[in-house]
mmCIF file of C-alpha atoms and ligand atoms in Angstrom:
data_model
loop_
_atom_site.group_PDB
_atom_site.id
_atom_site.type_symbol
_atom_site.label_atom_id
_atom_site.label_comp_id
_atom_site.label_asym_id
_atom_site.label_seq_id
_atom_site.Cartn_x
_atom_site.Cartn_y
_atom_site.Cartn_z
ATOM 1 C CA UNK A 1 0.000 0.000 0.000
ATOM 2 C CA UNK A 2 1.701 3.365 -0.816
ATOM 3 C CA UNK A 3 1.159 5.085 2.389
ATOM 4 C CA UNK A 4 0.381 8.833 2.038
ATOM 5 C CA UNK A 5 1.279 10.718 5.728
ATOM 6 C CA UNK A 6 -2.330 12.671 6.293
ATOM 7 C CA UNK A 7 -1.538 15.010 8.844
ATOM 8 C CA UNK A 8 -3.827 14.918 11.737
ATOM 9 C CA UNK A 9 -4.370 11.992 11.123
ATOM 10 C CA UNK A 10 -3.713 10.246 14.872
ATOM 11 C CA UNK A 11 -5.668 12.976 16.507
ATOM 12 C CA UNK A 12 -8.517 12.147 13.972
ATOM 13 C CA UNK A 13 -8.598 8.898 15.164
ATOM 14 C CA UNK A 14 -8.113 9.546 19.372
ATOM 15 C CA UNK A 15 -11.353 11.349 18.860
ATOM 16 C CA UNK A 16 -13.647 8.671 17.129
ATOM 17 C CA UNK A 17 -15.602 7.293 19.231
ATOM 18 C CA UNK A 18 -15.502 4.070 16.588
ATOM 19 C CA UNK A 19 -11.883 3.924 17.276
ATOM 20 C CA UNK A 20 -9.845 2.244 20.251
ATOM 21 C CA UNK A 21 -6.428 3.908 20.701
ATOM 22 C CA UNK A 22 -5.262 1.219 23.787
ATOM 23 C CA UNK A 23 -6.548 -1.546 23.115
ATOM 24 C CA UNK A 24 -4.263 -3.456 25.833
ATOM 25 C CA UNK A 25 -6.686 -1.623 28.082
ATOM 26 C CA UNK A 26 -9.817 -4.328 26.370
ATOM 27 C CA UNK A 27 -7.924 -7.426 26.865
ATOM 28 C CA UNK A 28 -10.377 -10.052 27.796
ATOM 29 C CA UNK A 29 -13.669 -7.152 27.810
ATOM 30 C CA UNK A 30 -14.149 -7.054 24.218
ATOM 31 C CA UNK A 31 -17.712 -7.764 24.672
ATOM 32 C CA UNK A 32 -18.511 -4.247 26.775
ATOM 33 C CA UNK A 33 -17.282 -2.237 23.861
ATOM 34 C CA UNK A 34 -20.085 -3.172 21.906
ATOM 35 C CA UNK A 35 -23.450 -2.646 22.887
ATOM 36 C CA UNK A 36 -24.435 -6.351 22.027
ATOM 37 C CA UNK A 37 -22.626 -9.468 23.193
ATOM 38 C CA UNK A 38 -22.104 -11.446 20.262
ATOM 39 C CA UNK A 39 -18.702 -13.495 18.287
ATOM 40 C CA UNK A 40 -16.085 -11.677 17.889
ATOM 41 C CA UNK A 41 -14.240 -11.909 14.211
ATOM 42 C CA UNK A 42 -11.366 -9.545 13.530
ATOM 43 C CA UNK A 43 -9.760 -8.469 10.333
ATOM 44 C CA UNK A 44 -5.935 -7.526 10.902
ATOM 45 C CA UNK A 45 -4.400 -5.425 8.254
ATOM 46 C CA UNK A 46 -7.566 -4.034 7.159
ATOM 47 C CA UNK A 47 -6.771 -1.050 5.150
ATOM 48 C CA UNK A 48 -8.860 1.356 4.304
ATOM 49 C CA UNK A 49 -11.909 -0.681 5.752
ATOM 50 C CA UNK A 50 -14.189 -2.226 2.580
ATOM 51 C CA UNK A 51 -14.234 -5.888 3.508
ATOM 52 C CA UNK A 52 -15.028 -4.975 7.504
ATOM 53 C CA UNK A 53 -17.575 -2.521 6.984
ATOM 54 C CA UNK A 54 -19.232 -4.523 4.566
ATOM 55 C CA UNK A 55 -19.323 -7.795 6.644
ATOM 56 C CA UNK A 56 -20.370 -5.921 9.738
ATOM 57 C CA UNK A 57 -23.349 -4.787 7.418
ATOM 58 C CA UNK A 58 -24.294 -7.533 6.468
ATOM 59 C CA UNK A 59 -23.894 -9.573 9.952
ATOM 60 C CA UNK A 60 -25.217 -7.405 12.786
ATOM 61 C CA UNK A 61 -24.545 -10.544 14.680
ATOM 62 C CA UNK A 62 -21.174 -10.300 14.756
ATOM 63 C CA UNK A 63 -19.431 -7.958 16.085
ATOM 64 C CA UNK A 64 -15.747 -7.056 14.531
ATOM 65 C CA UNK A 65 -12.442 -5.591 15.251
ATOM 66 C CA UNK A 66 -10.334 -4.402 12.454
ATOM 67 C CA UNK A 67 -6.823 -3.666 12.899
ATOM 68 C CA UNK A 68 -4.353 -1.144 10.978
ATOM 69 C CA UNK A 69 -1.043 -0.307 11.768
ATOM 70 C CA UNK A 70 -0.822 2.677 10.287
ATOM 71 C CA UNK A 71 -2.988 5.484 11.209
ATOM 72 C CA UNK A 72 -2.992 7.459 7.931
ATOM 73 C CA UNK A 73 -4.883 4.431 6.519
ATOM 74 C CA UNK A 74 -6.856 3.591 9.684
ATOM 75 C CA UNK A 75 -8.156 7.096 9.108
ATOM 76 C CA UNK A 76 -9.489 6.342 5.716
ATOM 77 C CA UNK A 77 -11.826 3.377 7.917
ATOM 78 C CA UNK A 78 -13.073 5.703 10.323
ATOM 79 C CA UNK A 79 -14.175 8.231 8.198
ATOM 80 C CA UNK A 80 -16.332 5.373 6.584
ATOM 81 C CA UNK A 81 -17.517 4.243 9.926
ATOM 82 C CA UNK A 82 -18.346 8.187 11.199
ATOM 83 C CA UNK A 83 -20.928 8.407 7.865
ATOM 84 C CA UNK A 84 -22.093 4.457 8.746
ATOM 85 C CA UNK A 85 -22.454 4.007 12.421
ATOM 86 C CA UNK A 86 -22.482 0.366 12.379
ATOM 87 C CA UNK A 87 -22.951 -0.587 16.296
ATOM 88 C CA UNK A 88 -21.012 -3.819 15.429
ATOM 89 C CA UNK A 89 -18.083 -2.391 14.450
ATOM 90 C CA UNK A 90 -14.653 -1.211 16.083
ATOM 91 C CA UNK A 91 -11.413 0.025 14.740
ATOM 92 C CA UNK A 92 -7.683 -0.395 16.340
ATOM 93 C CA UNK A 93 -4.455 1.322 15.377
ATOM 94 C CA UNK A 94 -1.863 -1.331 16.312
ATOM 95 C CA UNK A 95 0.787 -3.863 15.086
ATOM 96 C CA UNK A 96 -0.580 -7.250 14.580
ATOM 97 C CA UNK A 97 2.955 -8.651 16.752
ATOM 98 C CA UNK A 98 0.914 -7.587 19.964
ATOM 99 C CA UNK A 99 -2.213 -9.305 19.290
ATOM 100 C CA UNK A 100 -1.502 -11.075 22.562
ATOM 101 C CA UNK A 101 -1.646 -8.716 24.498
ATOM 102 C CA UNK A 102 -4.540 -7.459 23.316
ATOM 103 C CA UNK A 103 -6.697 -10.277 23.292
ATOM 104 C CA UNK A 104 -7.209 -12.815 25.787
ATOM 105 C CA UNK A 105 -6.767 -16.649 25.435
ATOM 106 C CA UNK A 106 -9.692 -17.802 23.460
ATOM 107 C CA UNK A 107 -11.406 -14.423 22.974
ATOM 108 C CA UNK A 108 -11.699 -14.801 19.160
ATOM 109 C CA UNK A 109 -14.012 -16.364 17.251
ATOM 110 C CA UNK A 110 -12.269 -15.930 13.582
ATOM 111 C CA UNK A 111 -9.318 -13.664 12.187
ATOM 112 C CA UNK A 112 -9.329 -12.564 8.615
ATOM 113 C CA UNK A 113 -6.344 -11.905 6.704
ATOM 114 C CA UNK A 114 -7.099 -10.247 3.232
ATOM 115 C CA UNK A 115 -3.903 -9.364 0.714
ATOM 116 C CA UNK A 116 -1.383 -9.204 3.544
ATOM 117 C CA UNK A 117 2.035 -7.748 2.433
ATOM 118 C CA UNK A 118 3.988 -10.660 0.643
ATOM 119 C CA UNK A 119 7.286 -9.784 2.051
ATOM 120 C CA UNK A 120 8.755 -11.613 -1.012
ATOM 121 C CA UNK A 121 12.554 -11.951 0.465
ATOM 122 C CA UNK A 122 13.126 -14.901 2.437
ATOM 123 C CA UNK A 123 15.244 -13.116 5.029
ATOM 124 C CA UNK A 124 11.516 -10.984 6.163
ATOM 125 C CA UNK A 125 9.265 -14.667 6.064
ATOM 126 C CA UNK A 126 8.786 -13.761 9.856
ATOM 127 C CA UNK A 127 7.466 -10.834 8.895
ATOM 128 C CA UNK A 128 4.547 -12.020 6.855
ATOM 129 C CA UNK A 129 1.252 -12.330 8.626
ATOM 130 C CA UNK A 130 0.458 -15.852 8.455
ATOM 131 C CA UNK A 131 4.280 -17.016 8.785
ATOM 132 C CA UNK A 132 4.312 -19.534 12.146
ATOM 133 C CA UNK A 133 5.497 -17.082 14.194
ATOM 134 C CA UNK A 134 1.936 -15.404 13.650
ATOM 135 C CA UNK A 135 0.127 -18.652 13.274
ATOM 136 C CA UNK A 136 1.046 -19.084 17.102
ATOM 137 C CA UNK A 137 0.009 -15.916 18.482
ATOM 138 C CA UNK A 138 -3.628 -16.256 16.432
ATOM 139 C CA UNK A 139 -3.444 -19.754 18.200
ATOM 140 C CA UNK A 140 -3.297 -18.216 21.696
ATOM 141 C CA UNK A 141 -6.022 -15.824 20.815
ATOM 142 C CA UNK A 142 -8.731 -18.026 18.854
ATOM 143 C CA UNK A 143 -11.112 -20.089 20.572
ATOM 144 C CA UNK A 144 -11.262 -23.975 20.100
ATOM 145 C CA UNK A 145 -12.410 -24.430 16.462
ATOM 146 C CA UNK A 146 -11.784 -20.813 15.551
ATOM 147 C CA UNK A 147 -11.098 -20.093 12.058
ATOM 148 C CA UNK A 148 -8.317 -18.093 9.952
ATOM 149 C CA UNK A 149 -9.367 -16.944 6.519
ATOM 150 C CA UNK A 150 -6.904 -15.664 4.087
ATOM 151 C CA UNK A 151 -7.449 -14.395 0.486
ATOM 152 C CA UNK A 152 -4.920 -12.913 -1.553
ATOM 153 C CA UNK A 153 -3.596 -12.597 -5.379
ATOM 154 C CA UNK A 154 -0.006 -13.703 -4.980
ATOM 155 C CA UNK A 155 0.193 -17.019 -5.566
ATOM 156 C CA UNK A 156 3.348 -17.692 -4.022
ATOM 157 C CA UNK A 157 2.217 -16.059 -0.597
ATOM 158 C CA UNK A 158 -0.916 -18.434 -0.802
ATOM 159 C CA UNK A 159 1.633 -21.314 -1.084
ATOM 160 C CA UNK A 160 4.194 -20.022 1.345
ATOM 161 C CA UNK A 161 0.702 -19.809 3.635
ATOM 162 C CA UNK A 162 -0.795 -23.240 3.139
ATOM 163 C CA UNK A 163 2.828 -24.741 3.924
ATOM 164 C CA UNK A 164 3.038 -23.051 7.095
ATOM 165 C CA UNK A 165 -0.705 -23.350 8.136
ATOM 166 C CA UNK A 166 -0.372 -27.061 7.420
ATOM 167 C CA UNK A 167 3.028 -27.524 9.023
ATOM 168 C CA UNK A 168 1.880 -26.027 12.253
ATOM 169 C CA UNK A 169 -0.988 -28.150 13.083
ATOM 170 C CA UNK A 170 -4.148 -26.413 11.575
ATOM 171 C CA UNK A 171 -7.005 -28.000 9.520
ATOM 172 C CA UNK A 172 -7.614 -26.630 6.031
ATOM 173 C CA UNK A 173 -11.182 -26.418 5.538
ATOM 174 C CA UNK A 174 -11.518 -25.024 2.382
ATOM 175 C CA UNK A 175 -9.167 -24.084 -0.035
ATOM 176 C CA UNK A 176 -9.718 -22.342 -3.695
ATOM 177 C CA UNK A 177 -6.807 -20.784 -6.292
ATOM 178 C CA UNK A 178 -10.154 -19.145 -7.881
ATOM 179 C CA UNK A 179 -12.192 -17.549 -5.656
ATOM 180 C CA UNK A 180 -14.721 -15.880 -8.168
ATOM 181 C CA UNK A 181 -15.717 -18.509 -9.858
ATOM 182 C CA UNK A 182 -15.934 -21.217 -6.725
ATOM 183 C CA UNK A 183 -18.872 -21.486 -4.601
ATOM 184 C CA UNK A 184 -18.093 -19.264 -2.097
ATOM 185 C CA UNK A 185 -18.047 -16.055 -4.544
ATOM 186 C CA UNK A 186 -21.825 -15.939 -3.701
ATOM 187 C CA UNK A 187 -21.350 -14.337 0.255
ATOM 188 C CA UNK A 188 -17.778 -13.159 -0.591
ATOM 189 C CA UNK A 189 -17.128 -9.124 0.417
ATOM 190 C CA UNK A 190 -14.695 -8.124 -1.866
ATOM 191 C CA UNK A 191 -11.954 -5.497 -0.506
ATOM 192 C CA UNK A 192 -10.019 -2.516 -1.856
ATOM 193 C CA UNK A 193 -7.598 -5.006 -3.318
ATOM 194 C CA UNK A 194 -9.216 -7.462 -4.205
ATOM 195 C CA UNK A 195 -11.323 -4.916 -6.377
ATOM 196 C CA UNK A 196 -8.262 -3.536 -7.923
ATOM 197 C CA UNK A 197 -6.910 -7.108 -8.568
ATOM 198 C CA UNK A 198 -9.837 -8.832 -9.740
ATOM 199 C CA UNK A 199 -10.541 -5.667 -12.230
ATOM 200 C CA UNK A 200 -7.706 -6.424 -14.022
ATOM 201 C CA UNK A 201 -7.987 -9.905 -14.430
ATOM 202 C CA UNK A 202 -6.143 -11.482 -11.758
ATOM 203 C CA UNK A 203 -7.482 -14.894 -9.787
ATOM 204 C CA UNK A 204 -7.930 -14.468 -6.199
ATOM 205 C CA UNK A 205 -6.865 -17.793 -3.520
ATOM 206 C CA UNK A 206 -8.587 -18.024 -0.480
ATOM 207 C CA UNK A 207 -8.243 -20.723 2.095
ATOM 208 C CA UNK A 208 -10.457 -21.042 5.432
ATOM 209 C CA UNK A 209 -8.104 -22.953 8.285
ATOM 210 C CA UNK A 210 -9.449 -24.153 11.582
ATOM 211 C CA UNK A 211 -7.658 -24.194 14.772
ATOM 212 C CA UNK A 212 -7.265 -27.522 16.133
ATOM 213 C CA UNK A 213 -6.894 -28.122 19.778
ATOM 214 C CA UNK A 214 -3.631 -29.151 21.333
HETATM 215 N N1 SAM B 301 -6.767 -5.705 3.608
HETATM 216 C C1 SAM B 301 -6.768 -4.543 2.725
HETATM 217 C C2 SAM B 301 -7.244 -4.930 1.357
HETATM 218 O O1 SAM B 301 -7.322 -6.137 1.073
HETATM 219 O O2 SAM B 301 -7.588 -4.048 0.568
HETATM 220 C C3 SAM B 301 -5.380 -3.883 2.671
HETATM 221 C C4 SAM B 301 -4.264 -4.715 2.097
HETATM 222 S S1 SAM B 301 -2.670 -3.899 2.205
HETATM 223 C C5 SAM B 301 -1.709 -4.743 1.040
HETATM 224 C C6 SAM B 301 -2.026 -4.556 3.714
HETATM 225 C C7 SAM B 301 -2.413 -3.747 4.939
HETATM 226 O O3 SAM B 301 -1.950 -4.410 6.102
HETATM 227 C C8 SAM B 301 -1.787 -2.353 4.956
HETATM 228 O O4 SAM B 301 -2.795 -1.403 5.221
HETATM 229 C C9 SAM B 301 -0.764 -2.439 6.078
HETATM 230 O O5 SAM B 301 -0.544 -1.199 6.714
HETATM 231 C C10 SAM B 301 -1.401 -3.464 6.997
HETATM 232 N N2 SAM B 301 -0.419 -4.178 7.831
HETATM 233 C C11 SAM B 301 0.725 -4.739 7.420
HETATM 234 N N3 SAM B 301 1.383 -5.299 8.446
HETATM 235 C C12 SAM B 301 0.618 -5.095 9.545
HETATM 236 C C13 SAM B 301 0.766 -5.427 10.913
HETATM 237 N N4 SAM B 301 1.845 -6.071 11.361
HETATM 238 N N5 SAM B 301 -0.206 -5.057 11.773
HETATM 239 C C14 SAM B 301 -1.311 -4.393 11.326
HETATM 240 N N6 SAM B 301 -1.499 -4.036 10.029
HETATM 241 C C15 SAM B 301 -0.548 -4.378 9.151
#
């Protein structure tokens, strides 16, 4: 993502009452953020905020997190979420390394990961989000059976990612190198990438991994 410094930006954000700003401070209370109790599902890396505030549309009954680590494109989210005022529907400014200590064992229903930087040198593999040294912090935070669902449009991430799901223990429930033309186009939420991607031609992979217990 070519990231544009929007001055203001942070302050912008502090003020939102859509936005969390410490989210250490929610660790384990997720639940009283929102006015309803209900699943929690959280997107990390969520850009400018298409996919989440469509899903959160479209399932009242969930209620999400999405997570940015930069706030000049957090900002972009909020703004949609100031004109939208979904109740289900919370956005965090922080790096996805200290999901731990933002969420408690077991607090997470399901994590999306949509079009996460490839980090195509092998010397950054930690770095990318569902290398095993993520896999095991989303392990500590997802609940027995939780799920992890990842779409992108490099196919060499999507391989890279299936290894290292596999390797470390997780169940691949579904897995597609064509997204738009399998049968789960019909409820998919497409997301500023995706768009972009798909537009000009490119397949989209997607793969839904469960957590297994251990
Ligand atoms: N998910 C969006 C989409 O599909 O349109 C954005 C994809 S963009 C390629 C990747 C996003 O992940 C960027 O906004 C980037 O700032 C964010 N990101 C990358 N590493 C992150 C991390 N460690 N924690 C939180 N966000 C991260």
């Amino acid at each position: 993502m070519r990231l544009k410094n929007v001055p203001g930006a942070g302050e912008a954000i502090e003020k939102s009452e859509y936005a969390v700003t410490e989210p250490e401070l929610h660790r384990g209370h997720w639940q009283e953020w929102f006015p309803q109790k209900a699943p929690l599902h959280i997107e990390i890396g969520m850009g400018k905020g298409s996919f989440l505030t469509g899903m959160a549309g479209k399932h009242p009954d969930i209620n999400y997190i999405g997570i940015e680590k930069y706030s000049s494109v957090l900002l972009r989210a909020v703004q949609k979420q100031e004109v939208l005022q979904l109740p289900n529907l919370c956005l965090v400014r922080m790096d996805a390394q200290f999901v731990e200590d933002c969420f408690a064992p077991g607090e997470v229903e399901k994590i999306y990961l949509n079009f996460s930087d490839p980090w195509p040198k092998d010397r950054h593999a930690d770095r990318r989000l569902t290398s095993g040294r993520f896999l095991s912090r989303y392990d500590k935070i997802l609940q027995a059976g939780g799920l992890l669902e990842f779409k992108t449009d490099n196919m060499d991430l999507f391989d890279f990612s299936l290894e290292e799901i596999e390797e470390h223990g997780w169940k691949i429930l579904f897995c597609t190198k064509d997204l738009h033309h399998s049968p789960r186009a019909q409820d998919n939420v497409m997301t500023e990438y995706e768009e972009k991607f798909s537009a000009r031609g490119q397949a989209i992979a997607m793969l839904t991994a469960q957590r297994v217990e251990r």
